[in-house]
Amino acid sequence: MASAMQYAEDLERLLVRMTEKVERASQMHASRSHLSGEDWSELAMLAKEARAQLDQAAN
């Protein structure tokens, strides 16, 4: 089992990546650009990772 410090660092990295991707998606939406399949795929992967972290924290 990962230490509390490692868990916090992993969670921070995940939140940074997710925030950056959401900011990019928001900018693209504001400029009426379309997200690529790769962008959608990464957003889905980040959401899945975030869900797993939330589930782990709940247990």
N, CA, C and O of each residue as an XYZ file, in Angstrom:
236
protein
N       0.850     -1.188      0.000
C       0.000      0.000      0.000
C       0.889      1.242      0.000
O       1.884      1.309      0.722
N       0.527      2.191     -0.794
C       1.309      3.424     -0.898
C       1.185      4.247      0.380
O       0.165      4.227      1.070
N       2.250      4.963      0.664
C       2.228      5.820      1.845
C       1.296      6.995      1.611
O       0.929      7.303      0.477
N       0.925      7.638      2.690
C       0.047      8.815      2.587
C       0.713      9.904      1.771
O       0.046     10.611      1.016
N       2.037     10.049      1.914
C       2.769     11.075      1.164
C       2.732     10.761     -0.334
O       2.509     11.655     -1.151
N       2.951      9.495     -0.695
C       2.925      9.097     -2.108
C       1.527      9.296     -2.683
O       1.370      9.779     -3.804
N       0.516      8.921     -1.907
C      -0.871      9.099     -2.344
C      -1.165     10.571     -2.617
O      -1.785     10.905     -3.626
N      -0.723     11.447     -1.725
C      -0.949     12.886     -1.893
C      -0.227     13.403     -3.132
O      -0.773     14.223     -3.870
N       0.992     12.934     -3.363
C       1.749     13.366     -4.547
C       1.084     12.882     -5.830
O       0.995     13.633     -6.801
N       0.618     11.635     -5.844
C      -0.081     11.094     -7.011
C      -1.356     11.874     -7.285
O      -1.672     12.193     -8.432
N      -2.079     12.174     -6.225
C      -3.320     12.922     -6.362
C      -3.058     14.332     -6.888
O      -3.805     14.833     -7.728
N      -2.006     14.963     -6.399
C      -1.653     16.301     -6.872
C      -1.306     16.277     -8.363
O      -1.746     17.144     -9.118
N      -0.521     15.288     -8.784
C      -0.166     15.183    -10.213
C      -1.414     14.989    -11.065
O      -1.554     15.599    -12.126
N      -2.313     14.142    -10.595
C      -3.562     13.904    -11.321
C      -4.374     15.196    -11.440
O      -4.883     15.515    -12.514
N      -4.493     15.926    -10.350
C      -5.272     17.167    -10.371
C      -4.641     18.215    -11.288
O      -5.353     18.945    -11.977
N      -3.323     18.290    -11.299
C      -2.642     19.236    -12.190
C      -2.916     18.873    -13.641
O      -3.271     19.738    -14.441
N      -2.752     17.587    -13.988
C      -2.998     17.154    -15.372
C      -4.444     17.397    -15.777
O      -4.715     17.868    -16.881
N      -5.373     17.074    -14.878
C      -6.784     17.258    -15.200
C      -7.115     18.739    -15.370
O      -7.836     19.111    -16.295
N      -6.598     19.573    -14.493
C      -6.841     21.011    -14.579
C      -6.310     21.570    -15.889
O      -6.989     22.358    -16.548
N      -5.100     21.170    -16.274
C      -4.526     21.647    -17.528
C      -5.370     21.226    -18.720
O      -5.595     22.023    -19.630
N      -5.836     19.993    -18.725
C      -6.628     19.491    -19.850
C      -7.991     20.182    -19.902
O      -8.473     20.518    -20.984
N      -8.609     20.396    -18.749
C      -9.910     21.069    -18.716
C      -9.757     22.531    -19.157
O     -10.607     23.053    -19.877
N      -8.686     23.181    -18.729
C      -8.438     24.563    -19.169
C      -8.269     24.620    -20.687
O      -8.794     25.520    -21.342
N      -7.536     23.658    -21.240
C      -7.345     23.608    -22.699
C      -8.690     23.395    -23.400
O      -8.988     24.061    -24.391
N      -9.487     22.481    -22.892
C     -10.796     22.218    -23.487
C     -11.681     23.461    -23.407
O     -12.411     23.768    -24.350
N     -11.617     24.160    -22.303
C     -12.408     25.376    -22.139
C     -11.978     26.458    -23.134
O     -12.819     27.134    -23.726
N     -10.677     26.615    -23.310
C     -10.175     27.592    -24.281
C     -10.606     27.233    -25.699
O     -10.992     28.101    -26.481
N     -10.536     25.952    -26.017
C     -10.949     25.512    -27.350
C     -12.436     25.756    -27.555
O     -12.855     26.197    -28.625
N     -13.223     25.473    -26.545
C     -14.664     25.694    -26.641
C     -14.957     27.188    -26.840
O     -15.797     27.559    -27.659
N     -14.263     28.027    -26.091
C     -14.478     29.472    -26.190
C     -14.118     30.002    -27.573
O     -14.712     30.969    -28.049
N     -13.148     29.368    -28.211
C     -12.747     29.815    -29.553
C     -13.497     29.055    -30.645
O     -13.190     29.178    -31.831
N     -14.474     28.278    -30.225
C     -15.316     27.489    -31.126
C     -14.538     26.440    -31.904
O     -14.929     26.037    -32.999
N     -13.432     26.007    -31.317
C     -12.663     24.909    -31.893
C     -13.242     23.594    -31.376
O     -14.003     23.568    -30.409
N     -12.873     22.529    -32.026
C     -13.346     21.216    -31.606
C     -12.213     20.443    -30.946
O     -11.055     20.536    -31.353
N     -12.566     19.689    -29.932
C     -11.584     18.828    -29.286
C     -11.309     17.620    -30.178
O     -12.220     17.068    -30.796
N     -10.065     17.228    -30.233
C      -9.704     16.059    -31.027
C     -10.087     14.790    -30.270
O     -10.374     14.829    -29.074
N     -10.086     13.686    -30.973
C     -10.342     12.408    -30.335
C      -9.328     12.124    -29.241
O      -9.657     11.538    -28.210
N      -8.087     12.547    -29.476
C      -7.028     12.352    -28.476
C      -7.329     13.143    -27.203
O      -7.122     12.646    -26.096
N      -7.819     14.381    -27.364
C      -8.177     15.192    -26.199
C      -9.301     14.528    -25.406
O      -9.237     14.441    -24.179
N     -10.332     14.059    -26.116
C     -11.449     13.398    -25.441
C     -10.975     12.135    -24.735
O     -11.406     11.836    -23.622
N     -10.085     11.396    -25.390
C      -9.558     10.173    -24.803
C      -8.789     10.472    -23.525
O      -8.939      9.769    -22.525
N      -7.965     11.516    -23.559
C      -7.203     11.867    -22.360
C      -8.120     12.349    -21.243
O      -7.900     12.017    -20.078
N      -9.148     13.132    -21.584
C     -10.104     13.567    -20.562
C     -10.799     12.365    -19.926
O     -10.987     12.330    -18.709
N     -11.180     11.386    -20.736
C     -11.833     10.183    -20.209
C     -10.887      9.407    -19.309
O     -11.299      8.911    -18.260
N      -9.615      9.293    -19.706
C      -8.631      8.586    -18.897
C      -8.426      9.303    -17.564
O      -8.372      8.661    -16.515
N      -8.311     10.627    -17.603
C      -8.126     11.396    -16.377
C      -9.339     11.261    -15.459
O      -9.193     11.140    -14.243
N     -10.523     11.280    -16.039
C     -11.741     11.107    -15.233
C     -11.753      9.725    -14.579
O     -12.143      9.587    -13.419
N     -11.327      8.710    -15.322
C     -11.269      7.350    -14.769
C     -10.261      7.288    -13.621
O     -10.537      6.686    -12.583
N      -9.089      7.911    -13.807
C      -8.093      7.941    -12.737
C      -8.623      8.686    -11.508
O      -8.416      8.259    -10.372
N      -9.306      9.800    -11.755
C      -9.850     10.581    -10.636
C     -10.902      9.761     -9.880
O     -10.935      9.770     -8.650
N     -11.753      9.057    -10.621
C     -12.781      8.215     -9.985
C     -12.119      7.144     -9.119
O     -12.575      6.876     -8.008
N     -11.059      6.539     -9.618
C     -10.345      5.514     -8.858
C      -9.748      6.106     -7.574
O      -9.782      5.471     -6.520
N      -9.212      7.305     -7.668
C      -8.653      7.963     -6.479
C      -9.752      8.264     -5.466
O      -9.558      8.080     -4.265
N     -10.904      8.726     -5.946
C     -12.026      9.008     -5.052
C     -12.527      7.727     -4.383
O     -12.832      7.711     -3.191
N     -12.605      6.656     -5.174
C     -13.036      5.385     -4.605
C     -12.050      4.901     -3.543
O     -12.454      4.410     -2.490
N     -10.758      5.043     -3.826
C      -9.739      4.634     -2.861
C      -9.837      5.460     -1.588
O      -9.699      4.932     -0.485
N     -10.071      6.740     -1.742
C     -10.175      7.621     -0.562
C     -11.403      7.286      0.277
O     -11.390      7.465      1.494
N     -12.453      6.805     -0.360
C     -13.689      6.480      0.355
C     -13.557      5.192      1.160
O     -14.332      4.957      2.088
N     -12.588      4.365      0.813
C     -12.418      3.076      1.508
C     -11.403      3.123      2.594
O     -11.161      2.114      3.256
